[in-house]
PDB file of C-alpha atoms in Angstrom:
ATOM      1  CA  MET A   1      24.145   4.789 -33.401  1.00 40.00           C
ATOM      2  CA  GLN A   2      22.135   5.852 -30.370  1.00 47.00           C
ATOM      3  CA  ALA A   3      19.279   3.461 -31.160  1.00 46.00           C
ATOM      4  CA  GLN A   4      21.628   0.509 -30.636  1.00 48.00           C
ATOM      5  CA  ALA A   5      22.229   1.608 -27.040  1.00 54.00           C
ATOM      6  CA  GLN A   6      18.583   1.053 -26.165  1.00 65.00           C
ATOM      7  CA  PRO A   7      17.779  -2.341 -24.707  1.00 71.00           C
ATOM      8  CA  ARG A   8      14.975  -4.140 -26.500  1.00 86.00           C
ATOM      9  CA  VAL A   9      13.761  -5.684 -23.235  1.00 89.00           C
ATOM     10  CA  ALA A  10      14.187  -4.017 -19.846  1.00 87.00           C
ATOM     11  CA  LEU A  11      13.322  -4.873 -16.268  1.00 90.00           C
ATOM     12  CA  LYS A  12      11.974  -2.002 -14.138  1.00 89.00           C
ATOM     13  CA  LEU A  13      12.037  -1.927 -10.353  1.00 92.00           C
ATOM     14  CA  GLN A  14       9.355   0.458  -9.107  1.00 91.00           C
ATOM     15  CA  ALA A  15       7.537   1.918  -6.124  1.00 93.00           C
ATOM     16  CA  LEU A  16       3.840   2.558  -6.728  1.00 90.00           C
ATOM     17  CA  GLY A  17       1.216   4.551  -4.884  1.00 91.00           C
ATOM     18  CA  VAL A  18      -2.434   4.832  -5.917  1.00 90.00           C
ATOM     19  CA  PHE A  19      -4.287   7.512  -3.999  1.00 90.00           C
ATOM     20  CA  ALA A  20      -8.032   6.861  -3.847  1.00 86.00           C
ATOM     21  CA  ALA A  21     -10.651   6.298  -1.128  1.00 85.00           C
ATOM     22  CA  GLU A  22      -8.426   3.420   0.082  1.00 86.00           C
ATOM     23  CA  PRO A  23      -4.790   4.220  -0.794  1.00 90.00           C
ATOM     24  CA  PHE A  24      -2.577   1.432  -2.175  1.00 89.00           C
ATOM     25  CA  VAL A  25       1.200   1.481  -1.637  1.00 92.00           C
ATOM     26  CA  ALA A  26       3.375  -1.197  -3.246  1.00 94.00           C
ATOM     27  CA  GLY A  27       6.673  -2.234  -4.709  1.00 96.00           C
ATOM     28  CA  GLY A  28       6.951  -4.242  -7.886  1.00 96.00           C
ATOM     29  CA  LEU A  29       8.604  -5.215 -11.126  1.00 96.00           C
ATOM     30  CA  ALA A  30       7.724  -4.561 -14.741  1.00 95.00           C
ATOM     31  CA  LEU A  31       9.008  -6.059 -17.968  1.00 96.00           C
ATOM     32  CA  THR A  32       9.148  -3.589 -20.863  1.00 93.00           C
ATOM     33  CA  TRP A  33       9.557  -4.389 -24.568  1.00 94.00           C
ATOM     34  CA  ARG A  34      10.675  -1.568 -26.872  1.00 91.00           C
ATOM     35  CA  THR A  35       8.745  -2.595 -30.002  1.00 93.00           C
ATOM     36  CA  THR A  36      10.048   0.422 -31.970  1.00 92.00           C
ATOM     37  CA  PRO A  37      12.221   3.300 -30.763  1.00 89.00           C
ATOM     38  CA  ARG A  38       9.078   5.313 -29.905  1.00 93.00           C
ATOM     39  CA  PHE A  39       6.748   2.574 -28.556  1.00 95.00           C
ATOM     40  CA  THR A  40       6.984   0.307 -25.516  1.00 94.00           C
ATOM     41  CA  VAL A  41       4.731  -2.444 -24.215  1.00 97.00           C
ATOM     42  CA  GLU A  42       4.909  -3.133 -20.486  1.00 96.00           C
ATOM     43  CA  VAL A  43       3.545  -5.801 -18.159  1.00 98.00           C
ATOM     44  CA  GLY A  44       4.022  -5.265 -14.444  1.00 96.00           C
ATOM     45  CA  ALA A  45       2.908  -6.422 -11.027  1.00 96.00           C
ATOM     46  CA  GLY A  46       3.267  -5.106  -7.521  1.00 95.00           C
ATOM     47  CA  ALA A  47       2.430  -6.225  -4.005  1.00 97.00           C
ATOM     48  CA  GLY A  48       1.681  -4.000  -1.061  1.00 95.00           C
ATOM     49  CA  VAL A  49      -0.953  -2.848   1.405  1.00 93.00           C
ATOM     50  CA  GLN A  50      -4.451  -1.462   0.892  1.00 89.00           C
ATOM     51  CA  ALA A  51      -6.957  -0.936   3.736  1.00 85.00           C
ATOM     52  CA  ARG A  52      -4.509  -2.682   6.128  1.00 87.00           C
ATOM     53  CA  ALA A  53      -4.598  -5.859   4.030  1.00 89.00           C
ATOM     54  CA  LEU A  54      -2.169  -7.482   1.605  1.00 95.00           C
ATOM     55  CA  ALA A  55      -3.035  -6.409  -1.949  1.00 95.00           C
ATOM     56  CA  GLY A  56      -1.665  -6.623  -5.473  1.00 96.00           C
ATOM     57  CA  ARG A  57      -1.906  -4.706  -8.732  1.00 94.00           C
ATOM     58  CA  GLY A  58      -1.164  -5.873 -12.243  1.00 95.00           C
ATOM     59  CA  GLU A  59      -0.861  -3.588 -15.275  1.00 96.00           C
ATOM     60  CA  ALA A  60      -0.510  -3.930 -19.041  1.00 98.00           C
ATOM     61  CA  LEU A  61       0.491  -0.650 -20.701  1.00 97.00           C
ATOM     62  CA  VAL A  62       1.545   0.816 -24.044  1.00 98.00           C
ATOM     63  CA  ALA A  63       3.543   4.073 -24.168  1.00 97.00           C
ATOM     64  CA  PHE A  64       4.650   6.561 -26.830  1.00 97.00           C
ATOM     65  CA  HIS A  65       8.055   8.189 -26.182  1.00 94.00           C
ATOM     66  CA  LEU A  66       8.637  11.678 -27.608  1.00 94.00           C
ATOM     67  CA  ASP A  67      12.465  11.663 -27.694  1.00 91.00           C
ATOM     68  CA  PRO A  68      13.710   8.069 -27.317  1.00 88.00           C
ATOM     69  CA  PHE A  69      17.241   8.834 -28.547  1.00 87.00           C
ATOM     70  CA  ARG A  70      18.103  11.459 -25.901  1.00 86.00           C
ATOM     71  CA  THR A  71      21.279  10.498 -24.044  1.00 86.00           C
ATOM     72  CA  ARG A  72      21.166  13.388 -21.529  1.00 88.00           C
ATOM     73  CA  GLY A  73      18.377  14.995 -19.566  1.00 89.00           C
ATOM     74  CA  VAL A  74      14.779  13.798 -19.517  1.00 92.00           C
ATOM     75  CA  SER A  75      12.241  12.904 -22.173  1.00 92.00           C
ATOM     76  CA  PRO A  76       8.440  12.778 -21.769  1.00 96.00           C
ATOM     77  CA  TYR A  77       6.120   9.931 -22.709  1.00 96.00           C
ATOM     78  CA  ALA A  78       2.412   9.170 -22.551  1.00 98.00           C
ATOM     79  CA  GLY A  79       0.568   5.879 -22.402  1.00 97.00           C
ATOM     80  CA  GLY A  80      -2.429   3.876 -21.422  1.00 97.00           C
ATOM     81  CA  GLY A  81      -3.667   0.395 -20.769  1.00 98.00           C
ATOM     82  CA  VAL A  82      -5.463  -1.703 -18.187  1.00 98.00           C
ATOM     83  CA  ALA A  83      -4.917  -2.519 -14.504  1.00 96.00           C
ATOM     84  CA  ALA A  84      -6.373  -4.952 -11.987  1.00 95.00           C
ATOM     85  CA  ASP A  85      -6.338  -4.521  -8.216  1.00 92.00           C
ATOM     86  CA  LEU A  86      -6.591  -7.679  -6.119  1.00 93.00           C
ATOM     87  CA  ARG A  87      -7.113  -8.168  -2.410  1.00 88.00           C
ATOM     88  CA  ALA A  88      -9.025 -10.608  -0.225  1.00 85.00           C
ATOM     89  CA  GLY A  89     -12.716 -10.295  -1.042  1.00 81.00           C
ATOM     90  CA  ALA A  90     -12.314  -7.593  -3.702  1.00 83.00           C
ATOM     91  CA  THR A  91     -11.147  -7.363  -7.307  1.00 90.00           C
ATOM     92  CA  ALA A  92     -11.399  -4.288  -9.535  1.00 91.00           C
ATOM     93  CA  GLY A  93     -10.359  -3.491 -13.101  1.00 95.00           C
ATOM     94  CA  TYR A  94      -9.483  -0.082 -14.527  1.00 95.00           C
ATOM     95  CA  LEU A  95      -8.498   1.727 -17.687  1.00 97.00           C
ATOM     96  CA  VAL A  96      -5.241   3.602 -17.108  1.00 97.00           C
ATOM     97  CA  VAL A  97      -3.821   6.771 -18.686  1.00 98.00           C
ATOM     98  CA  LEU A  98      -0.394   8.092 -17.738  1.00 96.00           C
ATOM     99  CA  LEU A  99       2.199  10.773 -18.357  1.00 97.00           C
ATOM    100  CA  GLY A 100       5.827  10.199 -17.528  1.00 95.00           C
ATOM    101  CA  VAL A 101       9.400  11.312 -17.894  1.00 95.00           C
ATOM    102  CA  GLU A 102      12.474   9.139 -18.210  1.00 91.00           C
ATOM    103  CA  SER A 103      16.099  10.088 -17.878  1.00 91.00           C
ATOM    104  CA  ARG A 104      18.502   9.249 -20.677  1.00 85.00           C
ATOM    105  CA  PRO A 105      16.149   7.013 -22.715  1.00 81.00           C
ATOM    106  CA  GLY A 106      18.900   6.460 -25.299  1.00 72.00           C
ATOM    107  CA  ARG A 107      21.072   4.799 -22.636  1.00 78.00           C
ATOM    108  CA  ARG A 108      20.845   1.474 -20.850  1.00 78.00           C
ATOM    109  CA  ARG A 109      20.287   2.948 -17.356  1.00 83.00           C
ATOM    110  CA  GLY A 110      18.168   5.774 -16.040  1.00 85.00           C
ATOM    111  CA  TRP A 111      15.187   6.591 -13.871  1.00 91.00           C
ATOM    112  CA  PHE A 112      11.520   7.265 -14.544  1.00 92.00           C
ATOM    113  CA  ALA A 113       8.587   9.030 -12.881  1.00 93.00           C
ATOM    114  CA  GLU A 114       4.935   8.562 -13.854  1.00 94.00           C
ATOM    115  CA  LEU A 115       1.629  10.153 -12.937  1.00 96.00           C
ATOM    116  CA  GLY A 116      -1.511   8.309 -13.971  1.00 95.00           C
ATOM    117  CA  LEU A 117      -5.217   7.828 -13.534  1.00 95.00           C
ATOM    118  CA  GLY A 118      -6.828   4.415 -13.113  1.00 92.00           C
ATOM    119  CA  GLY A 119      -8.519   3.442  -9.867  1.00 89.00           C
ATOM    120  CA  GLY A 120      -7.318   6.717  -8.368  1.00 90.00           C
ATOM    121  CA  VAL A 121      -4.350   8.984  -8.938  1.00 93.00           C
ATOM    122  CA  GLY A 122      -1.229   6.870  -9.341  1.00 91.00           C
ATOM    123  CA  VAL A 123       2.432   7.716  -8.925  1.00 92.00           C
ATOM    124  CA  ALA A 124       5.257   5.368  -9.946  1.00 91.00           C
ATOM    125  CA  LEU A 125       9.001   5.921  -9.505  1.00 91.00           C
ATOM    126  CA  GLY A 126      11.881   3.701 -10.460  1.00 87.00           C
TER     127      GLY A 126
END
């Protein structure tokens, strides 16, 4: 019963970097709902620094997981959604596409790494 080991709702702690004309580096949290074994919906926010000023980024994403029952090793996933960058005097919205890998998706704990596009090249680890 590997599917029962998967949490329906999970909290992700992440470090985020978006590399564009003005790089953005942040830390944040995301709440993920596993709607089916293969699909997740995620809402996240982070706070950090961009152009030497306090900035924030919010994201709403949907992802498709190729092997959600794997209990060892890593499994790839792909997703997309929307993001908003906020800082004093500037707000920008983006479409986001991403590729990622997660360790042990069929277990309650593991790590993830993502590479995405949306306002620049983004990297997230957690």
